PDB file with one MODEL, atoms N, CA, C and O in Angstrom:
MODEL        1
ATOM      1  N   TYR A   1       4.787   7.084  -3.274  1.00  0.00           N
ATOM      2  CA  TYR A   1       5.306   6.898  -4.612  1.00  0.00           C
ATOM      3  C   TYR A   1       4.231   7.213  -5.634  1.00  0.00           C
ATOM      4  O   TYR A   1       3.037   7.066  -5.374  1.00  0.00           O
ATOM      5  N   HIS A   2       4.672   7.641  -6.782  1.00  0.00           N
ATOM      6  CA  HIS A   2       3.765   7.865  -7.906  1.00  0.00           C
ATOM      7  C   HIS A   2       4.138   6.859  -8.994  1.00  0.00           C
ATOM      8  O   HIS A   2       5.302   6.755  -9.379  1.00  0.00           O
ATOM      9  N   LEU A   3       3.156   6.131  -9.478  1.00  0.00           N
ATOM     10  CA  LEU A   3       3.392   5.141 -10.521  1.00  0.00           C
ATOM     11  C   LEU A   3       2.898   5.667 -11.860  1.00  0.00           C
ATOM     12  O   LEU A   3       1.763   6.130 -11.973  1.00  0.00           O
ATOM     13  N   ASP A   4       3.757   5.593 -12.876  1.00  0.00           N
ATOM     14  CA  ASP A   4       3.411   6.053 -14.211  1.00  0.00           C
ATOM     15  C   ASP A   4       4.018   5.085 -15.218  1.00  0.00           C
ATOM     16  O   ASP A   4       5.169   4.674 -15.067  1.00  0.00           O
ATOM     17  N   ILE A   5       3.252   4.718 -16.247  1.00  0.00           N
ATOM     18  CA  ILE A   5       3.729   3.755 -17.247  1.00  0.00           C
ATOM     19  C   ILE A   5       4.964   4.285 -17.973  1.00  0.00           C
ATOM     20  O   ILE A   5       5.913   3.536 -18.201  1.00  0.00           O
ATOM     21  N   GLU A   6       4.963   5.551 -18.334  1.00  0.00           N
ATOM     22  CA  GLU A   6       6.076   6.125 -19.090  1.00  0.00           C
ATOM     23  C   GLU A   6       7.255   6.522 -18.199  1.00  0.00           C
ATOM     24  O   GLU A   6       8.408   6.329 -18.584  1.00  0.00           O
ATOM     25  N   GLU A   7       6.984   7.072 -17.019  1.00  0.00           N
ATOM     26  CA  GLU A   7       8.045   7.586 -16.157  1.00  0.00           C
ATOM     27  C   GLU A   7       8.471   6.599 -15.069  1.00  0.00           C
ATOM     28  O   GLU A   7       9.494   6.801 -14.415  1.00  0.00           O
ATOM     29  N   GLY A   8       7.699   5.544 -14.875  1.00  0.00           N
ATOM     30  CA  GLY A   8       8.046   4.546 -13.861  1.00  0.00           C
ATOM     31  C   GLY A   8       7.624   4.955 -12.460  1.00  0.00           C
ATOM     32  O   GLY A   8       6.598   5.611 -12.280  1.00  0.00           O
ATOM     33  N   ILE A   9       8.412   4.569 -11.475  1.00  0.00           N
ATOM     34  CA  ILE A   9       8.107   4.827 -10.065  1.00  0.00           C
ATOM     35  C   ILE A   9       8.911   6.038  -9.603  1.00  0.00           C
ATOM     36  O   ILE A   9      10.130   6.091  -9.766  1.00  0.00           O
ATOM     37  N   LYS A  10       8.204   7.014  -9.021  1.00  0.00           N
ATOM     38  CA  LYS A  10       8.863   8.220  -8.510  1.00  0.00           C
ATOM     39  C   LYS A  10       8.457   8.449  -7.057  1.00  0.00           C
ATOM     40  O   LYS A  10       7.291   8.310  -6.687  1.00  0.00           O
ATOM     41  N   LEU A  11       9.436   8.797  -6.260  1.00  0.00           N
ATOM     42  CA  LEU A  11       9.191   9.133  -4.857  1.00  0.00           C
ATOM     43  C   LEU A  11       8.504  10.488  -4.786  1.00  0.00           C
ATOM     44  O   LEU A  11       9.019  11.477  -5.310  1.00  0.00           O
ATOM     45  N   LYS A  12       7.331  10.538  -4.132  1.00  0.00           N
ATOM     46  CA  LYS A  12       6.594  11.796  -3.999  1.00  0.00           C
ATOM     47  C   LYS A  12       7.089  12.618  -2.826  1.00  0.00           C
ATOM     48  O   LYS A  12       7.061  13.848  -2.871  1.00  0.00           O
ATOM     49  N   GLY A  13       7.539  11.952  -1.781  1.00  0.00           N
ATOM     50  CA  GLY A  13       7.997  12.661  -0.601  1.00  0.00           C
ATOM     51  C   GLY A  13       8.213  11.698   0.548  1.00  0.00           C
ATOM     52  O   GLY A  13       7.927  10.505   0.443  1.00  0.00           O
ATOM     53  N   LYS A  14       8.722  12.231   1.641  1.00  0.00           N
ATOM     54  CA  LYS A  14       8.977  11.430   2.838  1.00  0.00           C
ATOM     55  C   LYS A  14       8.308  12.088   4.036  1.00  0.00           C
ATOM     56  O   LYS A  14       8.191  13.311   4.112  1.00  0.00           O
ATOM     57  N   ILE A  15       7.879  11.257   4.959  1.00  0.00           N
ATOM     58  CA  ILE A  15       7.320  11.741   6.215  1.00  0.00           C
ATOM     59  C   ILE A  15       8.288  11.325   7.317  1.00  0.00           C
ATOM     60  O   ILE A  15       8.664  10.157   7.414  1.00  0.00           O
ATOM     61  N   THR A  16       8.682  12.272   8.131  1.00  0.00           N
ATOM     62  CA  THR A  16       9.617  11.980   9.207  1.00  0.00           C
ATOM     63  C   THR A  16       9.217  12.737  10.469  1.00  0.00           C
ATOM     64  O   THR A  16       8.538  13.761  10.406  1.00  0.00           O
ATOM     65  N   HIS A  17       9.641  12.225  11.593  1.00  0.00           N
ATOM     66  CA  HIS A  17       9.438  12.888  12.878  1.00  0.00           C
ATOM     67  C   HIS A  17      10.785  13.285  13.468  1.00  0.00           C
ATOM     68  O   HIS A  17      10.903  13.415  14.686  1.00  0.00           O
ATOM     69  N   GLU A  18      11.788  13.477  12.643  1.00  0.00           N
ATOM     70  CA  GLU A  18      13.146  13.729  13.103  1.00  0.00           C
ATOM     71  C   GLU A  18      13.357  15.094  13.748  1.00  0.00           C
ATOM     72  O   GLU A  18      14.463  15.381  14.206  1.00  0.00           O
ATOM     73  N   GLU A  19      12.348  15.934  13.797  1.00  0.00           N
ATOM     74  CA  GLU A  19      12.480  17.240  14.434  1.00  0.00           C
ATOM     75  C   GLU A  19      12.733  17.119  15.931  1.00  0.00           C
ATOM     76  O   GLU A  19      13.329  18.006  16.542  1.00  0.00           O
ATOM     77  N   GLU A  20      12.276  16.016  16.517  1.00  0.00           N
ATOM     78  CA  GLU A  20      12.443  15.810  17.961  1.00  0.00           C
ATOM     79  C   GLU A  20      13.877  15.414  18.275  1.00  0.00           C
ATOM     80  O   GLU A  20      14.535  14.770  17.457  1.00  0.00           O
ATOM     81  N   LEU A  21      14.367  15.790  19.445  1.00  0.00           N
ATOM     82  CA  LEU A  21      15.753  15.547  19.819  1.00  0.00           C
ATOM     83  C   LEU A  21      16.037  14.100  20.208  1.00  0.00           C
ATOM     84  O   LEU A  21      17.097  13.571  19.873  1.00  0.00           O
ATOM     85  N   ASN A  22      15.112  13.453  20.907  1.00  0.00           N
ATOM     86  CA  ASN A  22      15.328  12.089  21.379  1.00  0.00           C
ATOM     87  C   ASN A  22      15.099  11.124  20.220  1.00  0.00           C
ATOM     88  O   ASN A  22      13.970  10.977  19.754  1.00  0.00           O
ATOM     89  N   LYS A  23      16.147  10.474  19.756  1.00  0.00           N
ATOM     90  CA  LYS A  23      16.033   9.621  18.568  1.00  0.00           C
ATOM     91  C   LYS A  23      15.088   8.448  18.768  1.00  0.00           C
ATOM     92  O   LYS A  23      14.457   8.005  17.808  1.00  0.00           O
ATOM     93  N   TYR A  24      14.971   7.930  19.990  1.00  0.00           N
ATOM     94  CA  TYR A  24      14.045   6.820  20.230  1.00  0.00           C
ATOM     95  C   TYR A  24      12.612   7.276  20.017  1.00  0.00           C
ATOM     96  O   TYR A  24      11.805   6.545  19.443  1.00  0.00           O
ATOM     97  N   ASP A  25      12.293   8.466  20.468  1.00  0.00           N
ATOM     98  CA  ASP A  25      10.920   8.963  20.415  1.00  0.00           C
ATOM     99  C   ASP A  25      10.477   9.397  19.025  1.00  0.00           C
ATOM    100  O   ASP A  25       9.285   9.626  18.819  1.00  0.00           O
ATOM    101  N   ASN A  26      11.394   9.518  18.057  1.00  0.00           N
ATOM    102  CA  ASN A  26      10.967  10.007  16.746  1.00  0.00           C
ATOM    103  C   ASN A  26      10.739   8.892  15.732  1.00  0.00           C
ATOM    104  O   ASN A  26      10.499   9.179  14.560  1.00  0.00           O
ATOM    105  N   ASN A  27      10.807   7.645  16.143  1.00  0.00           N
ATOM    106  CA  ASN A  27      10.516   6.538  15.232  1.00  0.00           C
ATOM    107  C   ASN A  27       9.012   6.427  15.007  1.00  0.00           C
ATOM    108  O   ASN A  27       8.251   6.290  15.966  1.00  0.00           O
ATOM    109  N   ILE A  28       8.580   6.484  13.757  1.00  0.00           N
ATOM    110  CA  ILE A  28       7.161   6.360  13.434  1.00  0.00           C
ATOM    111  C   ILE A  28       6.731   4.926  13.697  1.00  0.00           C
ATOM    112  O   ILE A  28       7.313   3.984  13.158  1.00  0.00           O
ATOM    113  N   GLU A  29       5.704   4.766  14.534  1.00  0.00           N
ATOM    114  CA  GLU A  29       5.227   3.437  14.914  1.00  0.00           C
ATOM    115  C   GLU A  29       3.947   3.033  14.196  1.00  0.00           C
ATOM    116  O   GLU A  29       3.690   1.842  14.017  1.00  0.00           O
ATOM    117  N   ARG A  30       3.146   4.005  13.784  1.00  0.00           N
ATOM    118  CA  ARG A  30       1.882   3.703  13.105  1.00  0.00           C
ATOM    119  C   ARG A  30       1.630   4.725  12.010  1.00  0.00           C
ATOM    120  O   ARG A  30       1.935   5.908  12.167  1.00  0.00           O
ATOM    121  N   ILE A  31       1.066   4.257  10.890  1.00  0.00           N
ATOM    122  CA  ILE A  31       0.619   5.131   9.810  1.00  0.00           C
ATOM    123  C   ILE A  31      -0.817   4.737   9.483  1.00  0.00           C
ATOM    124  O   ILE A  31      -1.109   3.574   9.208  1.00  0.00           O
ATOM    125  N   ILE A  32      -1.702   5.719   9.519  1.00  0.00           N
ATOM    126  CA  ILE A  32      -3.116   5.488   9.237  1.00  0.00           C
ATOM    127  C   ILE A  32      -3.522   6.414   8.099  1.00  0.00           C
ATOM    128  O   ILE A  32      -3.199   7.601   8.115  1.00  0.00           O
ATOM    129  N   ARG A  33      -4.232   5.872   7.112  1.00  0.00           N
ATOM    130  CA  ARG A  33      -4.762   6.701   6.034  1.00  0.00           C
ATOM    131  C   ARG A  33      -6.238   6.936   6.298  1.00  0.00           C
ATOM    132  O   ARG A  33      -7.014   5.989   6.423  1.00  0.00           O
ATOM    133  N   ILE A  34      -6.620   8.192   6.383  1.00  0.00           N
ATOM    134  CA  ILE A  34      -8.025   8.586   6.515  1.00  0.00           C
ATOM    135  C   ILE A  34      -8.278   9.634   5.438  1.00  0.00           C
ATOM    136  O   ILE A  34      -7.696  10.719   5.456  1.00  0.00           O
ATOM    137  N   ARG A  35      -9.149   9.291   4.509  1.00  0.00           N
ATOM    138  CA  ARG A  35      -9.476  10.140   3.357  1.00  0.00           C
ATOM    139  C   ARG A  35      -8.211  10.576   2.636  1.00  0.00           C
ATOM    140  O   ARG A  35      -7.501   9.726   2.098  1.00  0.00           O
ATOM    141  N   ASP A  36      -7.903  11.869   2.605  1.00  0.00           N
ATOM    142  CA  ASP A  36      -6.780  12.389   1.822  1.00  0.00           C
ATOM    143  C   ASP A  36      -5.525  12.638   2.654  1.00  0.00           C
ATOM    144  O   ASP A  36      -4.626  13.358   2.221  1.00  0.00           O
ATOM    145  N   ASN A  37      -5.460  12.047   3.843  1.00  0.00           N
ATOM    146  CA  ASN A  37      -4.334  12.319   4.725  1.00  0.00           C
ATOM    147  C   ASN A  37      -3.724  11.051   5.303  1.00  0.00           C
ATOM    148  O   ASN A  37      -4.405  10.048   5.515  1.00  0.00           O
ATOM    149  N   PHE A  38      -2.407  11.125   5.553  1.00  0.00           N
ATOM    150  CA  PHE A  38      -1.710  10.124   6.347  1.00  0.00           C
ATOM    151  C   PHE A  38      -1.563  10.677   7.754  1.00  0.00           C
ATOM    152  O   PHE A  38      -1.158  11.826   7.929  1.00  0.00           O
ATOM    153  N   TYR A  39      -1.884   9.876   8.754  1.00  0.00           N
ATOM    154  CA  TYR A  39      -1.675  10.226  10.156  1.00  0.00           C
ATOM    155  C   TYR A  39      -0.536   9.343  10.650  1.00  0.00           C
ATOM    156  O   TYR A  39      -0.669   8.120  10.681  1.00  0.00           O
ATOM    157  N   THR A  40       0.586   9.954  11.037  1.00  0.00           N
ATOM    158  CA  THR A  40       1.732   9.186  11.516  1.00  0.00           C
ATOM    159  C   THR A  40       1.905   9.443  13.002  1.00  0.00           C
ATOM    160  O   THR A  40       1.816  10.579  13.466  1.00  0.00           O
ATOM    161  N   LEU A  41       2.155   8.368  13.741  1.00  0.00           N
ATOM    162  CA  LEU A  41       2.254   8.452  15.196  1.00  0.00           C
ATOM    163  C   LEU A  41       3.588   7.900  15.660  1.00  0.00           C
ATOM    164  O   LEU A  41       3.986   6.798  15.283  1.00  0.00           O
ATOM    165  N   SER A  42       4.268   8.675  16.477  1.00  0.00           N
ATOM    166  CA  SER A  42       5.472   8.228  17.161  1.00  0.00           C
ATOM    167  C   SER A  42       5.268   8.542  18.643  1.00  0.00           C
ATOM    168  O   SER A  42       4.314   9.240  18.988  1.00  0.00           O
ATOM    169  N   PRO A  43       6.134   8.048  19.524  1.00  0.00           N
ATOM    170  CA  PRO A  43       5.972   8.395  20.940  1.00  0.00           C
ATOM    171  C   PRO A  43       6.046   9.902  21.202  1.00  0.00           C
ATOM    172  O   PRO A  43       5.544  10.373  22.223  1.00  0.00           O
ATOM    173  N   ALA A  44       6.661  10.657  20.300  1.00  0.00           N
ATOM    174  CA  ALA A  44       6.837  12.089  20.512  1.00  0.00           C
ATOM    175  C   ALA A  44       5.770  12.964  19.874  1.00  0.00           C
ATOM    176  O   ALA A  44       5.499  14.055  20.375  1.00  0.00           O
ATOM    177  N   MET A  45       5.149  12.511  18.769  1.00  0.00           N
ATOM    178  CA  MET A  45       4.219  13.402  18.080  1.00  0.00           C
ATOM    179  C   MET A  45       3.227  12.653  17.199  1.00  0.00           C
ATOM    180  O   MET A  45       3.381  11.468  16.903  1.00  0.00           O
ATOM    181  N   LEU A  46       2.209  13.396  16.797  1.00  0.00           N
ATOM    182  CA  LEU A  46       1.240  12.959  15.800  1.00  0.00           C
ATOM    183  C   LEU A  46       1.312  13.981  14.676  1.00  0.00           C
ATOM    184  O   LEU A  46       1.203  15.183  14.916  1.00  0.00           O
ATOM    185  N   LYS A  47       1.498  13.499  13.440  1.00  0.00           N
ATOM    186  CA  LYS A  47       1.623  14.400  12.303  1.00  0.00           C
ATOM    187  C   LYS A  47       0.596  14.006  11.247  1.00  0.00           C
ATOM    188  O   LYS A  47       0.365  12.822  11.001  1.00  0.00           O
ATOM    189  N   VAL A  48      -0.024  15.021  10.620  1.00  0.00           N
ATOM    190  CA  VAL A  48      -0.994  14.808   9.548  1.00  0.00           C
ATOM    191  C   VAL A  48      -0.380  15.360   8.263  1.00  0.00           C
ATOM    192  O   VAL A  48       0.034  16.518   8.210  1.00  0.00           O
ATOM    193  N   THR A  49      -0.326  14.512   7.217  1.00  0.00           N
ATOM    194  CA  THR A  49       0.287  14.889   5.947  1.00  0.00           C
ATOM    195  C   THR A  49      -0.697  14.605   4.817  1.00  0.00           C
ATOM    196  O   THR A  49      -1.279  13.522   4.754  1.00  0.00           O
ATOM    197  N   ASN A  50      -0.884  15.586   3.918  1.00  0.00           N
ATOM    198  CA  ASN A  50      -1.760  15.409   2.762  1.00  0.00           C
ATOM    199  C   ASN A  50      -1.126  14.432   1.789  1.00  0.00           C
ATOM    200  O   ASN A  50       0.056  14.557   1.471  1.00  0.00           O
ATOM    201  N   ILE A  51      -1.895  13.459   1.309  1.00  0.00           N
ATOM    202  CA  ILE A  51      -1.373  12.419   0.434  1.00  0.00           C
ATOM    203  C   ILE A  51      -0.942  12.976  -0.927  1.00  0.00           C
ATOM    204  O   ILE A  51       0.113  12.593  -1.433  1.00  0.00           O
ATOM    205  N   GLU A  52      -1.718  13.855  -1.519  1.00  0.00           N
ATOM    206  CA  GLU A  52      -1.410  14.376  -2.856  1.00  0.00           C
ATOM    207  C   GLU A  52      -0.200  15.298  -2.855  1.00  0.00           C
ATOM    208  O   GLU A  52       0.703  15.128  -3.674  1.00  0.00           O
ATOM    209  N   SER A  53      -0.167  16.266  -1.953  1.00  0.00           N
ATOM    210  CA  SER A  53       0.910  17.259  -1.955  1.00  0.00           C
ATOM    211  C   SER A  53       2.101  16.846  -1.099  1.00  0.00           C
ATOM    212  O   SER A  53       3.184  17.414  -1.241  1.00  0.00           O
ATOM    213  N   MET A  54       1.922  15.867  -0.213  1.00  0.00           N
ATOM    214  CA  MET A  54       2.928  15.440   0.755  1.00  0.00           C
ATOM    215  C   MET A  54       3.371  16.604   1.649  1.00  0.00           C
ATOM    216  O   MET A  54       4.486  16.610   2.169  1.00  0.00           O
ATOM    217  N   GLN A  55       2.486  17.578   1.816  1.00  0.00           N
ATOM    218  CA  GLN A  55       2.745  18.710   2.697  1.00  0.00           C
ATOM    219  C   GLN A  55       2.122  18.444   4.066  1.00  0.00           C
ATOM    220  O   GLN A  55       1.044  17.859   4.171  1.00  0.00           O
ATOM    221  N   GLU A  56       2.814  18.881   5.102  1.00  0.00           N
ATOM    222  CA  GLU A  56       2.304  18.716   6.456  1.00  0.00           C
ATOM    223  C   GLU A  56       1.069  19.583   6.650  1.00  0.00           C
ATOM    224  O   GLU A  56       1.091  20.778   6.355  1.00  0.00           O
ATOM    225  N   VAL A  57      -0.003  18.982   7.145  1.00  0.00           N
ATOM    226  CA  VAL A  57      -1.248  19.702   7.400  1.00  0.00           C
ATOM    227  C   VAL A  57      -1.266  20.190   8.839  1.00  0.00           C
ATOM    228  O   VAL A  57      -1.640  21.329   9.120  1.00  0.00           O
ATOM    229  N   GLU A  58      -0.856  19.312   9.744  1.00  0.00           N
ATOM    230  CA  GLU A  58      -0.881  19.653  11.160  1.00  0.00           C
ATOM    231  C   GLU A  58       0.097  18.766  11.902  1.00  0.00           C
ATOM    232  O   GLU A  58       0.405  17.651  11.479  1.00  0.00           O
ATOM    233  N   GLU A  59       0.583  19.294  13.029  1.00  0.00           N
ATOM    234  CA  GLU A  59       1.519  18.554  13.860  1.00  0.00           C
ATOM    235  C   GLU A  59       1.190  18.842  15.316  1.00  0.00           C
ATOM    236  O   GLU A  59       0.806  19.956  15.670  1.00  0.00           O
ATOM    237  N   GLY A  60       1.343  17.833  16.146  1.00  0.00           N
ATOM    238  CA  GLY A  60       1.113  18.027  17.571  1.00  0.00           C
ATOM    239  C   GLY A  60       1.960  17.060  18.365  1.00  0.00           C
ATOM    240  O   GLY A  60       2.388  16.021  17.861  1.00  0.00           O
ATOM    241  N   THR A  61       2.192  17.410  19.594  1.00  0.00           N
ATOM    242  CA  THR A  61       2.955  16.514  20.455  1.00  0.00           C
ATOM    243  C   THR A  61       2.001  15.655  21.256  1.00  0.00           C
ATOM    244  O   THR A  61       0.850  16.025  21.484  1.00  0.00           O
ATOM    245  N   CYS A  62       2.485  14.520  21.673  1.00  0.00           N
ATOM    246  CA  CYS A  62       1.662  13.618  22.479  1.00  0.00           C
ATOM    247  C   CYS A  62       2.578  12.873  23.441  1.00  0.00           C
ATOM    248  O   CYS A  62       3.787  12.788  23.230  1.00  0.00           O
ATOM    249  N   LYS A  63       1.996  12.352  24.470  1.00  0.00           N
ATOM    250  CA  LYS A  63       2.746  11.561  25.426  1.00  0.00           C
ATOM    251  C   LYS A  63       2.010  10.258  25.618  1.00  0.00           C
ATOM    252  O   LYS A  63       0.861  10.241  26.060  1.00  0.00           O
ATOM    253  N   LEU A  64       2.675   9.161  25.282  1.00  0.00           N
ATOM    254  CA  LEU A  64       2.076   7.853  25.452  1.00  0.00           C
ATOM    255  C   LEU A  64       2.222   7.397  26.894  1.00  0.00           C
ATOM    256  O   LEU A  64       3.295   7.520  27.484  1.00  0.00           O
ATOM    257  N   ILE A  65       1.168   6.883  27.447  1.00  0.00           N
ATOM    258  CA  ILE A  65       1.185   6.398  28.828  1.00  0.00           C
ATOM    259  C   ILE A  65       1.563   4.945  28.817  1.00  0.00           C
ATOM    260  O   ILE A  65       0.918   4.132  28.154  1.00  0.00           O
ATOM    261  N   LYS A  66       2.602   4.610  29.545  1.00  0.00           N
ATOM    262  CA  LYS A  66       3.059   3.222  29.635  1.00  0.00           C
ATOM    263  C   LYS A  66       2.730   2.678  31.002  1.00  0.00           C
ATOM    264  O   LYS A  66       2.967   3.332  32.018  1.00  0.00           O
ATOM    265  N   ASN A  67       2.178   1.465  31.024  1.00  0.00           N
ATOM    266  CA  ASN A  67       1.815   0.838  32.299  1.00  0.00           C
ATOM    267  C   ASN A  67       3.011   0.234  32.975  1.00  0.00           C
ATOM    268  O   ASN A  67       2.886  -0.336  34.059  1.00  0.00           O
TER     269      ASN A  67
ENDMDL
END
């Protein structure tokens, strides 16, 4: 969100992992902010999104190991 005294609260963008077919695996479980990026993790992927532009920087797949 962007906060402005005159314009109020505006949505800057959304981060989603909905590209994956399995709906269970695309739920974002963790969001980490490191410098100018959000790192979002779901069971299916890790995505890096720039905070200012809300544009995807990088995307990769991952497989979580369950005991």
